[in-house]
PDB file of C-alpha atoms in Angstrom:
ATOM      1  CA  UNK A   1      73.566 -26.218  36.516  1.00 51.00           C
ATOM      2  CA  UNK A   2      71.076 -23.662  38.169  1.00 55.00           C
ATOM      3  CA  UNK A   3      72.526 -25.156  41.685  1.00 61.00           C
ATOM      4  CA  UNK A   4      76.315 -23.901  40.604  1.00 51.00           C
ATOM      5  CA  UNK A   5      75.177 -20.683  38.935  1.00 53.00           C
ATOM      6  CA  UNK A   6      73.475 -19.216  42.205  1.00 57.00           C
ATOM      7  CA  UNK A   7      75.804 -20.590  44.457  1.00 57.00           C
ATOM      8  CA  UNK A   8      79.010 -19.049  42.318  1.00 52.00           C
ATOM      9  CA  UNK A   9      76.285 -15.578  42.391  1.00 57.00           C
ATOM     10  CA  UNK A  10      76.255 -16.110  46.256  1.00 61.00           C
ATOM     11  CA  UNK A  11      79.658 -16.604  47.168  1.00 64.00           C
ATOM     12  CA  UNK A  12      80.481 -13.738  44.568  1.00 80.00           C
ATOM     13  CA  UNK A  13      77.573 -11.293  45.770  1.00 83.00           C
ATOM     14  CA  UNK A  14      80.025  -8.370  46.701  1.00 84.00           C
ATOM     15  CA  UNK A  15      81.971  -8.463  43.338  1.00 85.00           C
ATOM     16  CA  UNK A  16      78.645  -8.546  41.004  1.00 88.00           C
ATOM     17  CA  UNK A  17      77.605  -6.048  42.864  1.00 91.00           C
ATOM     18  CA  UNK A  18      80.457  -3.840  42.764  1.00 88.00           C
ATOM     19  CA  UNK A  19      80.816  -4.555  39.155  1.00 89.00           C
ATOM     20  CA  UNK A  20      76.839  -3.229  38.728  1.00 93.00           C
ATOM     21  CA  UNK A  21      78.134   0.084  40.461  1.00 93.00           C
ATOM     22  CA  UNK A  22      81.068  -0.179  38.033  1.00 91.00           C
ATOM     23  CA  UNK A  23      78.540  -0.045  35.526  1.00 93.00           C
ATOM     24  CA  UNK A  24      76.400   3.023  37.104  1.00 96.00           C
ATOM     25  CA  UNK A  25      80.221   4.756  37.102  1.00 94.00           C
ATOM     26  CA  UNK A  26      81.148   3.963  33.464  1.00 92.00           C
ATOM     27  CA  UNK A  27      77.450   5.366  32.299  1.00 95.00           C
ATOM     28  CA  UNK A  28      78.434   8.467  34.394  1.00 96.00           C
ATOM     29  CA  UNK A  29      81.749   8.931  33.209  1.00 93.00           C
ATOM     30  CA  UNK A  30      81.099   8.315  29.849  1.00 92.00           C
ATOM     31  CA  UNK A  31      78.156  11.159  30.172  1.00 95.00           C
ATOM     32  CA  UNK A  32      80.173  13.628  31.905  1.00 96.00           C
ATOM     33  CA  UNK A  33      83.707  13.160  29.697  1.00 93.00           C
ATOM     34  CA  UNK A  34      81.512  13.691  26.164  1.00 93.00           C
ATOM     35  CA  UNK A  35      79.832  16.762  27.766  1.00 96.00           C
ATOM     36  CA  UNK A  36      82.688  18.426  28.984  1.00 96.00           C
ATOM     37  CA  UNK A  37      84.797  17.351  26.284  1.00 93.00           C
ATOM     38  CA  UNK A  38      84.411  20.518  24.121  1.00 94.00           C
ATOM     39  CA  UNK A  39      85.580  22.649  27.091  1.00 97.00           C
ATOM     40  CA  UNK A  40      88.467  20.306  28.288  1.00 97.00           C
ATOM     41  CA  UNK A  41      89.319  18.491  25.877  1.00 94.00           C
ATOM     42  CA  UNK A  42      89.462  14.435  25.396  1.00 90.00           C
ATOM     43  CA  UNK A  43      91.928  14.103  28.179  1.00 91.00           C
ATOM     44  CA  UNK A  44      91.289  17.067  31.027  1.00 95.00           C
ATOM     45  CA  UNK A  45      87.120  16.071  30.597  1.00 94.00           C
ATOM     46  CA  UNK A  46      87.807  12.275  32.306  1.00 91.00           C
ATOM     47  CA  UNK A  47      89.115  14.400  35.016  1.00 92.00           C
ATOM     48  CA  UNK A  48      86.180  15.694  36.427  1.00 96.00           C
ATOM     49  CA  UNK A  49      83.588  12.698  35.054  1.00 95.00           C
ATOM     50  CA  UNK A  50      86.195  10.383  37.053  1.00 91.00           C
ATOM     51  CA  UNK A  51      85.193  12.364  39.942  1.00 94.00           C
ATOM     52  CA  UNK A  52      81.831  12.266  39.405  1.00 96.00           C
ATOM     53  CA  UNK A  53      81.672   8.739  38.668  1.00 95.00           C
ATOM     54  CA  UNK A  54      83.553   7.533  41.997  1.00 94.00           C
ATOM     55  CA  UNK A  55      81.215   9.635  44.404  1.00 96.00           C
ATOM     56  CA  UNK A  56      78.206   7.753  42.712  1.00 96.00           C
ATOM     57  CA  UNK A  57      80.311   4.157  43.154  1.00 94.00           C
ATOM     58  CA  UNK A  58      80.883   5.132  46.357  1.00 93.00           C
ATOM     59  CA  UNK A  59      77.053   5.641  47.159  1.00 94.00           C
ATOM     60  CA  UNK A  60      76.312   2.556  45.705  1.00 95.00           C
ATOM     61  CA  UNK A  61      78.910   0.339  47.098  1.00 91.00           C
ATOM     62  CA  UNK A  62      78.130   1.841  50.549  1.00 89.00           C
ATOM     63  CA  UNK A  63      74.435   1.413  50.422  1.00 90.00           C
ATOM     64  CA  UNK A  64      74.769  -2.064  48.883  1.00 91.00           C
ATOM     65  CA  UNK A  65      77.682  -4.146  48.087  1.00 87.00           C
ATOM     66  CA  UNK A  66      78.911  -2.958  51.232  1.00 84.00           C
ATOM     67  CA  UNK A  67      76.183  -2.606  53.262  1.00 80.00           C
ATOM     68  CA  UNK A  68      77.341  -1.996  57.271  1.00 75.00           C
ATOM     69  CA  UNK A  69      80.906  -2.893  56.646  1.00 77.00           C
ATOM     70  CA  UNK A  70      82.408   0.307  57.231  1.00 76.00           C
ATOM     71  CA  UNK A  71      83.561   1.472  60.549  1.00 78.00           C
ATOM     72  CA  UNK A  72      84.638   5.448  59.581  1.00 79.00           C
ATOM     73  CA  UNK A  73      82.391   8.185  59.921  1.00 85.00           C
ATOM     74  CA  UNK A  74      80.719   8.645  56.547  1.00 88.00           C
ATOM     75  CA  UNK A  75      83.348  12.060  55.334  1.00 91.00           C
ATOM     76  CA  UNK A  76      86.074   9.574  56.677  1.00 89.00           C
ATOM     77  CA  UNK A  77      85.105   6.929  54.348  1.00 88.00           C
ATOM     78  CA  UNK A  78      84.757   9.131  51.837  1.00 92.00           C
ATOM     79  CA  UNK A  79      87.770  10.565  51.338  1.00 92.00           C
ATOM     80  CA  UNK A  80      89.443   6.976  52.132  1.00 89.00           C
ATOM     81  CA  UNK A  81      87.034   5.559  49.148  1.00 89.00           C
ATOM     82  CA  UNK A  82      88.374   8.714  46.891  1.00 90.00           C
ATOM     83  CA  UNK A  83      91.798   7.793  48.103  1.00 89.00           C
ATOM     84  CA  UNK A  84      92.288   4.217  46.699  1.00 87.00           C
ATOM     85  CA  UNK A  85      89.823   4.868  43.909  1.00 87.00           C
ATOM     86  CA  UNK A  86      92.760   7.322  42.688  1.00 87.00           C
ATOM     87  CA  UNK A  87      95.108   3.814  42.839  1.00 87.00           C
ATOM     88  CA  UNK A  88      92.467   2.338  40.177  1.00 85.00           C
ATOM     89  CA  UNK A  89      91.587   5.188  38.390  1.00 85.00           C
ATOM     90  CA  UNK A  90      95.387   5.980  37.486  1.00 89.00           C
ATOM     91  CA  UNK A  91      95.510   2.585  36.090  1.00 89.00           C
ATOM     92  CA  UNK A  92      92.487   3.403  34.030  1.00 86.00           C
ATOM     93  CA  UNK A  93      93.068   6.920  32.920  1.00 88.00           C
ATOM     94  CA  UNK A  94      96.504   5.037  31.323  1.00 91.00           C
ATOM     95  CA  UNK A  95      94.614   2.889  29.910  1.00 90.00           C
ATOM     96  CA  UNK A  96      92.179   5.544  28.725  1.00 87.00           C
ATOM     97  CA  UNK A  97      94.534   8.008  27.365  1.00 89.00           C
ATOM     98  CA  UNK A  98      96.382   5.007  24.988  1.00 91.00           C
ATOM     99  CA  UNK A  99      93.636   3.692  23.550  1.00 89.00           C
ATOM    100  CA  UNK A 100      91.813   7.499  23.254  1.00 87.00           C
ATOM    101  CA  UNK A 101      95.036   8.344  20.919  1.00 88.00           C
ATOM    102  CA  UNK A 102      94.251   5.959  19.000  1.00 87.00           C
ATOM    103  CA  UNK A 103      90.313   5.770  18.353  1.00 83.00           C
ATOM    104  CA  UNK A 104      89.504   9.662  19.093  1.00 75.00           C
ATOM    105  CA  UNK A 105      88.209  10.193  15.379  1.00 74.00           C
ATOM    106  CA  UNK A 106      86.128   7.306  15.564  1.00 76.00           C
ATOM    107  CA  UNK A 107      82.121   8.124  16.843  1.00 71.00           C
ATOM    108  CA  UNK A 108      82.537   4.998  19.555  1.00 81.00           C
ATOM    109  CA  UNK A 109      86.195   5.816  20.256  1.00 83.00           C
ATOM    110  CA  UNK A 110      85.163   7.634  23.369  1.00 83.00           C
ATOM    111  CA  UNK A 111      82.883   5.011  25.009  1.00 85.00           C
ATOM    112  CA  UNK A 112      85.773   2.489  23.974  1.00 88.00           C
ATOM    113  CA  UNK A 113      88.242   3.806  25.622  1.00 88.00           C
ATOM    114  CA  UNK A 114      86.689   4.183  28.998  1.00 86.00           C
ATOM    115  CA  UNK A 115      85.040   0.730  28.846  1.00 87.00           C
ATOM    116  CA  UNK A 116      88.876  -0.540  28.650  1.00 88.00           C
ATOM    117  CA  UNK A 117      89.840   1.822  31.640  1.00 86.00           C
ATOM    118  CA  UNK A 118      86.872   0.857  33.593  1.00 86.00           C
ATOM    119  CA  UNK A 119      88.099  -3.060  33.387  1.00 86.00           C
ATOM    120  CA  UNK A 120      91.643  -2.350  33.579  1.00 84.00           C
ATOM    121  CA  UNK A 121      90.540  -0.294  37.016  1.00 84.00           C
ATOM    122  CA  UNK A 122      87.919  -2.911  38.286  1.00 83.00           C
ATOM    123  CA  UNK A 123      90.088  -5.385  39.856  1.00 82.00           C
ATOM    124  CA  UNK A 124      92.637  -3.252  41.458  1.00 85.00           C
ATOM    125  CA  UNK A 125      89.190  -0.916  42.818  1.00 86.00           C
ATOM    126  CA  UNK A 126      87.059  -3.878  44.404  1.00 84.00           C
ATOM    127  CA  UNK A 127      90.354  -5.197  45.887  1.00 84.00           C
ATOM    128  CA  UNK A 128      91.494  -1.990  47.852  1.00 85.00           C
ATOM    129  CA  UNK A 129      87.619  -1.346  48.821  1.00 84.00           C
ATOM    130  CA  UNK A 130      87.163  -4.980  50.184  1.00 81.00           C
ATOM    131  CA  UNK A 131      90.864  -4.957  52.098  1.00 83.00           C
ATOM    132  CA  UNK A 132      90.875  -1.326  53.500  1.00 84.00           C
ATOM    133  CA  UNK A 133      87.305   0.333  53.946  1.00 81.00           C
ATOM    134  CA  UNK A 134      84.243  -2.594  53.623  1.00 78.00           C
ATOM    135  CA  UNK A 135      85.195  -4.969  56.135  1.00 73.00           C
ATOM    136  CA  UNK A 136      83.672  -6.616  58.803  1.00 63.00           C
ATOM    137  CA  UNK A 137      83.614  -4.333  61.493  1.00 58.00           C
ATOM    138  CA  UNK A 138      86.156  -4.782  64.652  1.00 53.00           C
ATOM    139  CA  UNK A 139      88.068  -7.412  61.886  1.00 50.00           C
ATOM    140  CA  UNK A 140      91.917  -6.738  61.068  1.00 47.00           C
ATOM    141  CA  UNK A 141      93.042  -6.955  57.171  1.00 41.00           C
ATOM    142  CA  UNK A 142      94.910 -10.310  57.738  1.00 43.00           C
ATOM    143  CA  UNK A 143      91.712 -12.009  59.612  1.00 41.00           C
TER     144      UNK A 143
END
């Protein structure tokens, strides 16, 4: 059994470790959207946090999970990181903004509803990363 569970952790190395930066987001954006909540409001604070949260993903992912994979110049990548992030992060702030109707008055409703974007977003995020910006170097999309 310990056999399978490292070598399903192997082959799987890039995902757990973009889902740990996931994590190191969803703390951030969770931070930033309940501090700047007062001055934005529940909706306009995720906003900013979101922003926040993918420039620390994005130092993480690039430092890490995809560790010399990357081919642009480092403002390049950026930007193309920010880019799809956007694709994932519209799926989440949906996501987000439902279930934030709903649970707003609750003390948790906050940290809810951003856990549920965050998952919704996951998938759709690692995906675009892995295909478009962290791959082999010198290797097309369809290789």
């Amino acid at each position: 059994m310990k056999k399978v569970i490292f070598n399903v952790l192997k082959k799987n190395k890039e995902f757990l470790l973009f889902a740990v930066s996931g994590v190191i987001g969803f703390i951030i954006d969770v931070l930033f959207t309940t501090l700047l909540r007062n001055m934005l409001g529940i909706y306009g604070a995720r906003i900013p946090a979101f922003i926040l949260a993918a420039t620390t993903t994005w130092l993480f992912n690039r430092t890490f999970t995809f560790k010399n994979k990357s081919d642009k110049t480092i403002f390049s990548e950026y930007i193309h990181y920010l880019g799809l992030m956007v694709i994932g992060g519209i799926i989440n702030y949906i996501v987000y903004s439902i279930v934030i109707t709903y649970l707003k008055d609750l003390a948790l409703g906050i940290l809810l509803s951003i856990a549920l974007g965050s998952i919704a977003g996951l998938f759709i995020n690692f995906t675009t990363s892995k295909l478009f910006i962290y791959k082999k170097k010198g290797k097309k999309y369809n290789e």
